[in-house]
Amino acid sequence: MYPIDFFYRAAIRYPERMAIESRQENVSYGALADQVRALACAIGKLDGEPGSMVGLCAQNSVAYIVAMLAIMAAGKVWVPLNYRSTPTEIRRITTVIKPSIIIQDGYGAALTADLENVHIINTDDIPTLIEQFTGQHLAEVNRADDDIQAIKFTGGTTGMPKGVMQPYRAWVAVIINQIHGWKITSDDKFVICAPISHGTGTYVLPVLAQGGAWCCPVPQKQPTLRTRSENKRGR
């Protein structure tokens, strides 16, 4: 059983229940499963190699959750990239992991502009891709327990950020332990208050595995380059 299968199981059990709630949209389990499969097909069309790296550089949003799940559904390695980072740091990380695809919003685009040899999916284009690939067959990808499901880079507090490789078996164990440790049920709603790219990402699948809901605040409006420059000068 792969981590994504916990979500698929819940989607079968609770197709009409809301999986994600936000001011912009509410997404049921059934609809989310369809969106995830469609985007996973689009990812597989760009790169059909199992276990290749896909970076995700964006702030919290419904699209982020869809993209995160789709990366896993496509049999890829989810590599969350900090959208508050710098182009230099993002380049250093991507030089190490060599992602075939990066999914990004406007914040991420400002950090990846100089990258080469990588397919880019903008979050604004995700609805179009979902419409294009809805109903297409998602090829099954076989992965071993010790294969890597995600690579998360440390914050670099004590040195250069290091990539922590997280195998499938660890993700399955964490999902099961989180469910039992926190006693997560289908009646629970979790509010996203911290970046999914950081620790919050650990809780996404345990909540969705049980038919719970994620409440996603509206993403912040991306500041202009002028505004960011003025903020750095303390104006």
PDB file of C-alpha atoms in Angstrom:
ATOM      1  CA  MET A   1       0.000   0.000   0.000  1.00  0.00           C
ATOM      2  CA  TYR A   2       1.411   3.359  -1.046  1.00  0.00           C
ATOM      3  CA  PRO A   3       0.827   6.617   0.863  1.00  0.00           C
ATOM      4  CA  ILE A   4      -1.508   7.923  -1.854  1.00  0.00           C
ATOM      5  CA  ASP A   5      -3.692   4.816  -1.452  1.00  0.00           C
ATOM      6  CA  PHE A   6      -4.834   6.043   1.961  1.00  0.00           C
ATOM      7  CA  PHE A   7      -6.391   9.035   0.207  1.00  0.00           C
ATOM      8  CA  TYR A   8      -7.910   6.963  -2.596  1.00  0.00           C
ATOM      9  CA  ARG A   9      -9.533   4.693  -0.014  1.00  0.00           C
ATOM     10  CA  ALA A  10     -11.138   7.685   1.707  1.00  0.00           C
ATOM     11  CA  ALA A  11     -12.316   9.065  -1.651  1.00  0.00           C
ATOM     12  CA  ILE A  12     -14.180   5.803  -2.259  1.00  0.00           C
ATOM     13  CA  ARG A  13     -15.715   5.858   1.224  1.00  0.00           C
ATOM     14  CA  TYR A  14     -16.578   9.565   1.364  1.00  0.00           C
ATOM     15  CA  PRO A  15     -16.944  10.858  -2.218  1.00  0.00           C
ATOM     16  CA  GLU A  16     -19.371  13.656  -1.267  1.00  0.00           C
ATOM     17  CA  ARG A  17     -17.570  14.776   1.886  1.00  0.00           C
ATOM     18  CA  MET A  18     -15.492  17.961   1.661  1.00  0.00           C
ATOM     19  CA  ALA A  19     -11.747  17.270   1.589  1.00  0.00           C
ATOM     20  CA  ILE A  20     -10.609  20.900   1.249  1.00  0.00           C
ATOM     21  CA  GLU A  21     -12.474  24.025   2.298  1.00  0.00           C
ATOM     22  CA  SER A  22     -11.446  27.565   1.439  1.00  0.00           C
ATOM     23  CA  ARG A  23     -13.069  30.915   0.712  1.00  0.00           C
ATOM     24  CA  GLN A  24     -12.364  30.404  -2.964  1.00  0.00           C
ATOM     25  CA  GLU A  25     -13.645  26.857  -3.357  1.00  0.00           C
ATOM     26  CA  ASN A  26     -14.654  23.662  -1.601  1.00  0.00           C
ATOM     27  CA  VAL A  27     -13.442  20.369  -3.033  1.00  0.00           C
ATOM     28  CA  SER A  28     -15.098  17.039  -2.271  1.00  0.00           C
ATOM     29  CA  TYR A  29     -13.162  13.808  -1.954  1.00  0.00           C
ATOM     30  CA  GLY A  30     -14.573  12.519  -5.220  1.00  0.00           C
ATOM     31  CA  ALA A  31     -13.670  15.695  -7.105  1.00  0.00           C
ATOM     32  CA  LEU A  32     -10.226  15.842  -5.502  1.00  0.00           C
ATOM     33  CA  ALA A  33      -9.489  12.253  -6.515  1.00  0.00           C
ATOM     34  CA  ASP A  34     -10.458  13.047 -10.113  1.00  0.00           C
ATOM     35  CA  GLN A  35      -8.272  16.165 -10.115  1.00  0.00           C
ATOM     36  CA  VAL A  36      -5.319  14.307  -8.620  1.00  0.00           C
ATOM     37  CA  ARG A  37      -5.506  11.508 -11.181  1.00  0.00           C
ATOM     38  CA  ALA A  38      -5.801  13.956 -14.072  1.00  0.00           C
ATOM     39  CA  LEU A  39      -2.841  16.066 -12.951  1.00  0.00           C
ATOM     40  CA  ALA A  40      -0.840  12.896 -12.294  1.00  0.00           C
ATOM     41  CA  CYS A  41      -1.496  11.902 -15.911  1.00  0.00           C
ATOM     42  CA  ALA A  42      -0.225  15.302 -17.051  1.00  0.00           C
ATOM     43  CA  ILE A  43       2.913  14.877 -14.939  1.00  0.00           C
ATOM     44  CA  GLY A  44       3.459  11.402 -16.371  1.00  0.00           C
ATOM     45  CA  LYS A  45       3.070  12.782 -19.889  1.00  0.00           C
ATOM     46  CA  LEU A  46       5.948  15.204 -19.275  1.00  0.00           C
ATOM     47  CA  ASP A  47       8.122  12.576 -17.623  1.00  0.00           C
ATOM     48  CA  GLY A  48       7.235   8.890 -17.545  1.00  0.00           C
ATOM     49  CA  GLU A  49      10.224   7.799 -15.470  1.00  0.00           C
ATOM     50  CA  PRO A  50       9.125   6.311 -12.093  1.00  0.00           C
ATOM     51  CA  GLY A  51      10.803   7.850  -9.080  1.00  0.00           C
ATOM     52  CA  SER A  52      12.043  11.011 -10.757  1.00  0.00           C
ATOM     53  CA  MET A  53      12.078  14.253  -8.786  1.00  0.00           C
ATOM     54  CA  VAL A  54       9.305  16.852  -8.980  1.00  0.00           C
ATOM     55  CA  GLY A  55       9.828  20.141  -7.157  1.00  0.00           C
ATOM     56  CA  LEU A  56       6.863  22.025  -5.731  1.00  0.00           C
ATOM     57  CA  CYS A  57       7.542  25.693  -5.021  1.00  0.00           C
ATOM     58  CA  ALA A  58       4.393  27.566  -4.010  1.00  0.00           C
ATOM     59  CA  GLN A  59       2.552  28.995  -1.052  1.00  0.00           C
ATOM     60  CA  ASN A  60      -0.319  27.132   0.602  1.00  0.00           C
ATOM     61  CA  SER A  61      -3.382  26.781  -1.605  1.00  0.00           C
ATOM     62  CA  VAL A  62      -5.874  24.236  -2.868  1.00  0.00           C
ATOM     63  CA  ALA A  63      -3.652  23.869  -5.936  1.00  0.00           C
ATOM     64  CA  TYR A  64      -0.694  23.006  -3.702  1.00  0.00           C
ATOM     65  CA  ILE A  65      -2.543  20.088  -2.128  1.00  0.00           C
ATOM     66  CA  VAL A  66      -3.736  18.856  -5.530  1.00  0.00           C
ATOM     67  CA  ALA A  67      -0.192  19.071  -6.896  1.00  0.00           C
ATOM     68  CA  MET A  68       1.363  17.351  -3.884  1.00  0.00           C
ATOM     69  CA  LEU A  69      -1.037  14.419  -4.138  1.00  0.00           C
ATOM     70  CA  ALA A  70      -0.660  14.243  -7.927  1.00  0.00           C
ATOM     71  CA  ILE A  71       3.116  14.010  -7.632  1.00  0.00           C
ATOM     72  CA  MET A  72       2.697  11.004  -5.361  1.00  0.00           C
ATOM     73  CA  ALA A  73      -0.017   9.479  -7.546  1.00  0.00           C
ATOM     74  CA  ALA A  74       2.329   9.703 -10.534  1.00  0.00           C
ATOM     75  CA  GLY A  75       4.965   7.674  -8.682  1.00  0.00           C
ATOM     76  CA  LYS A  76       7.300  10.643  -8.375  1.00  0.00           C
ATOM     77  CA  VAL A  77       9.385  12.001  -5.526  1.00  0.00           C
ATOM     78  CA  TRP A  78       7.820  15.080  -3.933  1.00  0.00           C
ATOM     79  CA  VAL A  79      10.453  17.739  -3.244  1.00  0.00           C
ATOM     80  CA  PRO A  80       8.922  20.767  -1.483  1.00  0.00           C
ATOM     81  CA  LEU A  81      10.850  23.967  -2.170  1.00  0.00           C
ATOM     82  CA  ASN A  82      10.562  26.958   0.140  1.00  0.00           C
ATOM     83  CA  TYR A  83       8.880  29.801  -1.750  1.00  0.00           C
ATOM     84  CA  ARG A  84      10.466  32.232   0.729  1.00  0.00           C
ATOM     85  CA  SER A  85      13.946  31.100  -0.276  1.00  0.00           C
ATOM     86  CA  THR A  86      16.348  32.756  -2.734  1.00  0.00           C
ATOM     87  CA  PRO A  87      17.151  31.969  -6.377  1.00  0.00           C
ATOM     88  CA  THR A  88      20.679  31.004  -5.308  1.00  0.00           C
ATOM     89  CA  GLU A  89      19.446  28.482  -2.746  1.00  0.00           C
ATOM     90  CA  ILE A  90      16.824  27.040  -5.097  1.00  0.00           C
ATOM     91  CA  ARG A  91      19.487  26.627  -7.778  1.00  0.00           C
ATOM     92  CA  ARG A  92      21.771  24.846  -5.293  1.00  0.00           C
ATOM     93  CA  ILE A  93      19.010  22.440  -4.304  1.00  0.00           C
ATOM     94  CA  THR A  94      17.864  21.737  -7.844  1.00  0.00           C
ATOM     95  CA  THR A  95      21.459  21.143  -8.922  1.00  0.00           C
ATOM     96  CA  VAL A  96      21.577  18.362  -6.332  1.00  0.00           C
ATOM     97  CA  ILE A  97      18.194  16.723  -6.972  1.00  0.00           C
ATOM     98  CA  LYS A  98      17.943  17.443 -10.724  1.00  0.00           C
ATOM     99  CA  PRO A  99      14.125  17.632 -10.909  1.00  0.00           C
ATOM    100  CA  SER A 100      12.491  16.849 -14.225  1.00  0.00           C
ATOM    101  CA  ILE A 101       9.483  19.025 -13.362  1.00  0.00           C
ATOM    102  CA  ILE A 102       8.838  21.996 -11.085  1.00  0.00           C
ATOM    103  CA  ILE A 103       5.309  23.033 -10.178  1.00  0.00           C
ATOM    104  CA  GLN A 104       5.202  26.662  -9.060  1.00  0.00           C
ATOM    105  CA  ASP A 105       3.076  29.708  -8.385  1.00  0.00           C
ATOM    106  CA  GLY A 106       4.110  33.337  -8.836  1.00  0.00           C
ATOM    107  CA  TYR A 107       6.401  33.219  -5.825  1.00  0.00           C
ATOM    108  CA  GLY A 108       8.130  30.129  -7.141  1.00  0.00           C
ATOM    109  CA  ALA A 109       8.472  31.601 -10.619  1.00  0.00           C
ATOM    110  CA  ALA A 110      10.556  34.445  -9.200  1.00  0.00           C
ATOM    111  CA  LEU A 111      13.010  31.868  -7.828  1.00  0.00           C
ATOM    112  CA  THR A 112      13.244  29.485 -10.782  1.00  0.00           C
ATOM    113  CA  ALA A 113      13.518  31.909 -13.694  1.00  0.00           C
ATOM    114  CA  ASP A 114      17.142  30.994 -14.432  1.00  0.00           C
ATOM    115  CA  LEU A 115      16.779  27.205 -14.210  1.00  0.00           C
ATOM    116  CA  GLU A 116      17.361  25.115 -17.321  1.00  0.00           C
ATOM    117  CA  ASN A 117      16.417  21.618 -18.503  1.00  0.00           C
ATOM    118  CA  VAL A 118      13.293  21.394 -16.375  1.00  0.00           C
ATOM    119  CA  HIS A 119       9.609  21.308 -17.282  1.00  0.00           C
ATOM    120  CA  ILE A 120       7.577  24.038 -15.582  1.00  0.00           C
ATOM    121  CA  ILE A 121       3.938  23.729 -14.553  1.00  0.00           C
ATOM    122  CA  ASN A 122       2.400  26.950 -13.250  1.00  0.00           C
ATOM    123  CA  THR A 123      -0.372  26.505 -10.700  1.00  0.00           C
ATOM    124  CA  ASP A 124      -2.580  28.814 -12.782  1.00  0.00           C
ATOM    125  CA  ASP A 125      -2.397  26.202 -15.558  1.00  0.00           C
ATOM    126  CA  ILE A 126      -3.451  23.287 -13.348  1.00  0.00           C
ATOM    127  CA  PRO A 127      -7.216  23.661 -14.054  1.00  0.00           C
ATOM    128  CA  THR A 128      -6.513  23.512 -17.804  1.00  0.00           C
ATOM    129  CA  LEU A 129      -4.346  20.415 -17.412  1.00  0.00           C
ATOM    130  CA  ILE A 130      -6.985  18.755 -15.256  1.00  0.00           C
ATOM    131  CA  GLU A 131      -9.631  19.428 -17.891  1.00  0.00           C
ATOM    132  CA  GLN A 132      -7.325  18.112 -20.621  1.00  0.00           C
ATOM    133  CA  PHE A 133      -6.389  14.870 -18.850  1.00  0.00           C
ATOM    134  CA  THR A 134      -9.632  14.063 -16.997  1.00  0.00           C
ATOM    135  CA  GLY A 135     -10.769  10.533 -17.781  1.00  0.00           C
ATOM    136  CA  GLN A 136      -7.410   9.358 -19.060  1.00  0.00           C
ATOM    137  CA  HIS A 137      -5.934   6.166 -17.655  1.00  0.00           C
ATOM    138  CA  LEU A 138      -3.316   6.669 -14.965  1.00  0.00           C
ATOM    139  CA  ALA A 139      -0.654   4.036 -15.441  1.00  0.00           C
ATOM    140  CA  GLU A 140       0.181   2.021 -12.335  1.00  0.00           C
ATOM    141  CA  VAL A 141       3.692   2.602 -11.026  1.00  0.00           C
ATOM    142  CA  ASN A 142       5.376  -0.053  -8.911  1.00  0.00           C
ATOM    143  CA  ARG A 143       7.586   1.268  -6.133  1.00  0.00           C
ATOM    144  CA  ALA A 144       9.419  -0.620  -3.387  1.00  0.00           C
ATOM    145  CA  ASP A 145       9.099   0.106   0.328  1.00  0.00           C
ATOM    146  CA  ASP A 146      12.630   1.480   0.435  1.00  0.00           C
ATOM    147  CA  ASP A 147      12.192   3.717  -2.611  1.00  0.00           C
ATOM    148  CA  ILE A 148      12.037   7.440  -1.917  1.00  0.00           C
ATOM    149  CA  GLN A 149       8.642   9.148  -1.645  1.00  0.00           C
ATOM    150  CA  ALA A 150       9.853  12.618  -0.667  1.00  0.00           C
ATOM    151  CA  ILE A 151      12.989  14.654  -0.076  1.00  0.00           C
ATOM    152  CA  LYS A 152      12.695  17.529   2.388  1.00  0.00           C
ATOM    153  CA  PHE A 153      15.507  19.998   2.829  1.00  0.00           C
ATOM    154  CA  THR A 154      16.369  21.223   6.307  1.00  0.00           C
ATOM    155  CA  GLY A 155      16.289  24.912   7.154  1.00  0.00           C
ATOM    156  CA  GLY A 156      20.067  25.230   7.313  1.00  0.00           C
ATOM    157  CA  THR A 157      20.130  26.467  10.915  1.00  0.00           C
ATOM    158  CA  THR A 158      23.356  24.604  11.700  1.00  0.00           C
ATOM    159  CA  GLY A 159      24.884  24.664   8.226  1.00  0.00           C
ATOM    160  CA  MET A 160      23.939  24.138   4.599  1.00  0.00           C
ATOM    161  CA  PRO A 161      20.406  22.726   4.119  1.00  0.00           C
ATOM    162  CA  LYS A 162      20.492  18.960   3.789  1.00  0.00           C
ATOM    163  CA  GLY A 163      18.090  16.786   1.833  1.00  0.00           C
ATOM    164  CA  VAL A 164      16.328  14.270   4.083  1.00  0.00           C
ATOM    165  CA  MET A 165      15.251  11.242   2.028  1.00  0.00           C
ATOM    166  CA  GLN A 166      11.946   9.761   3.192  1.00  0.00           C
ATOM    167  CA  PRO A 167      11.101   6.259   1.889  1.00  0.00           C
ATOM    168  CA  TYR A 168       7.620   4.917   1.218  1.00  0.00           C
ATOM    169  CA  ARG A 169       7.701   2.691   4.301  1.00  0.00           C
ATOM    170  CA  ALA A 170       8.400   5.713   6.517  1.00  0.00           C
ATOM    171  CA  TRP A 171       5.464   7.624   5.035  1.00  0.00           C
ATOM    172  CA  VAL A 172       3.108   4.686   5.587  1.00  0.00           C
ATOM    173  CA  ALA A 173       4.309   4.310   9.177  1.00  0.00           C
ATOM    174  CA  VAL A 174       3.893   8.040   9.857  1.00  0.00           C
ATOM    175  CA  ILE A 175       0.368   8.091   8.402  1.00  0.00           C
ATOM    176  CA  ILE A 176      -0.743   5.170  10.567  1.00  0.00           C
ATOM    177  CA  ASN A 177       0.921   6.516  13.703  1.00  0.00           C
ATOM    178  CA  GLN A 178      -0.459  10.037  13.206  1.00  0.00           C
ATOM    179  CA  ILE A 179      -3.979   8.688  12.800  1.00  0.00           C
ATOM    180  CA  HIS A 180      -3.788   6.634  15.972  1.00  0.00           C
ATOM    181  CA  GLY A 181      -1.702   9.111  17.964  1.00  0.00           C
ATOM    182  CA  TRP A 182      -3.979  12.088  17.273  1.00  0.00           C
ATOM    183  CA  LYS A 183      -7.130   9.945  17.006  1.00  0.00           C
ATOM    184  CA  ILE A 184      -7.998  11.584  13.681  1.00  0.00           C
ATOM    185  CA  THR A 185     -11.549  10.905  12.457  1.00  0.00           C
ATOM    186  CA  SER A 186     -13.780  11.899   9.564  1.00  0.00           C
ATOM    187  CA  ASP A 187     -15.292  14.612  11.776  1.00  0.00           C
ATOM    188  CA  ASP A 188     -12.017  16.489  12.199  1.00  0.00           C
ATOM    189  CA  LYS A 189     -11.068  19.692  10.408  1.00  0.00           C
ATOM    190  CA  PHE A 190      -7.502  20.957  10.372  1.00  0.00           C
ATOM    191  CA  VAL A 191      -6.650  24.596   9.616  1.00  0.00           C
ATOM    192  CA  ILE A 192      -3.463  25.144   7.623  1.00  0.00           C
ATOM    193  CA  CYS A 193      -1.463  27.784   9.500  1.00  0.00           C
ATOM    194  CA  ALA A 194       2.099  26.905   8.441  1.00  0.00           C
ATOM    195  CA  PRO A 195       3.713  26.063   5.089  1.00  0.00           C
ATOM    196  CA  ILE A 196       2.775  22.638   3.738  1.00  0.00           C
ATOM    197  CA  SER A 197       6.319  22.523   2.389  1.00  0.00           C
ATOM    198  CA  HIS A 198       7.494  22.311   6.003  1.00  0.00           C
ATOM    199  CA  GLY A 199       6.062  20.244   8.861  1.00  0.00           C
ATOM    200  CA  THR A 200       2.418  20.706   7.882  1.00  0.00           C
ATOM    201  CA  GLY A 201       2.969  18.435   4.896  1.00  0.00           C
ATOM    202  CA  THR A 202       3.357  15.536   7.319  1.00  0.00           C
ATOM    203  CA  TYR A 203      -0.306  15.817   8.307  1.00  0.00           C
ATOM    204  CA  VAL A 204      -1.925  16.124   4.869  1.00  0.00           C
ATOM    205  CA  LEU A 205      -2.373  12.412   4.186  1.00  0.00           C
ATOM    206  CA  PRO A 206      -3.272  11.305   7.741  1.00  0.00           C
ATOM    207  CA  VAL A 207      -6.198  13.748   7.720  1.00  0.00           C
ATOM    208  CA  LEU A 208      -7.301  12.830   4.205  1.00  0.00           C
ATOM    209  CA  ALA A 209      -6.911   9.122   4.975  1.00  0.00           C
ATOM    210  CA  GLN A 210      -9.655   9.412   7.590  1.00  0.00           C
ATOM    211  CA  GLY A 211     -12.077  11.545   5.606  1.00  0.00           C
ATOM    212  CA  GLY A 212     -11.272  14.718   7.521  1.00  0.00           C
ATOM    213  CA  ALA A 213     -11.087  18.176   5.982  1.00  0.00           C
ATOM    214  CA  TRP A 214      -8.359  20.726   5.422  1.00  0.00           C
ATOM    215  CA  CYS A 215      -9.298  24.393   5.825  1.00  0.00           C
ATOM    216  CA  CYS A 216      -7.039  26.403   3.564  1.00  0.00           C
ATOM    217  CA  PRO A 217      -6.733  30.185   4.081  1.00  0.00           C
ATOM    218  CA  VAL A 218      -6.703  32.377   0.986  1.00  0.00           C
ATOM    219  CA  PRO A 219      -3.118  32.703  -0.332  1.00  0.00           C
ATOM    220  CA  GLN A 220      -1.447  36.053   0.130  1.00  0.00           C
ATOM    221  CA  LYS A 221      -1.249  38.307  -2.891  1.00  0.00           C
ATOM    222  CA  GLN A 222       2.215  38.163  -4.369  1.00  0.00           C
ATOM    223  CA  PRO A 223       4.067  41.439  -3.713  1.00  0.00           C
ATOM    224  CA  THR A 224       5.590  43.300  -6.607  1.00  0.00           C
ATOM    225  CA  LEU A 225       9.353  43.475  -6.977  1.00  0.00           C
ATOM    226  CA  ARG A 226       9.194  47.137  -5.948  1.00  0.00           C
ATOM    227  CA  THR A 227       7.269  46.301  -2.783  1.00  0.00           C
ATOM    228  CA  ARG A 228       9.721  43.567  -1.859  1.00  0.00           C
ATOM    229  CA  SER A 229      12.661  45.893  -2.385  1.00  0.00           C
ATOM    230  CA  GLU A 230      11.065  48.557  -0.207  1.00  0.00           C
ATOM    231  CA  ASN A 231      10.332  46.000   2.502  1.00  0.00           C
ATOM    232  CA  LYS A 232      13.979  44.941   2.529  1.00  0.00           C
ATOM    233  CA  ARG A 233      14.992  48.574   3.061  1.00  0.00           C
ATOM    234  CA  GLY A 234      12.530  48.833   5.942  1.00  0.00           C
ATOM    235  CA  ARG A 235      10.190  51.342   4.330  1.00  0.00           C
TER     236      ARG A 235
END
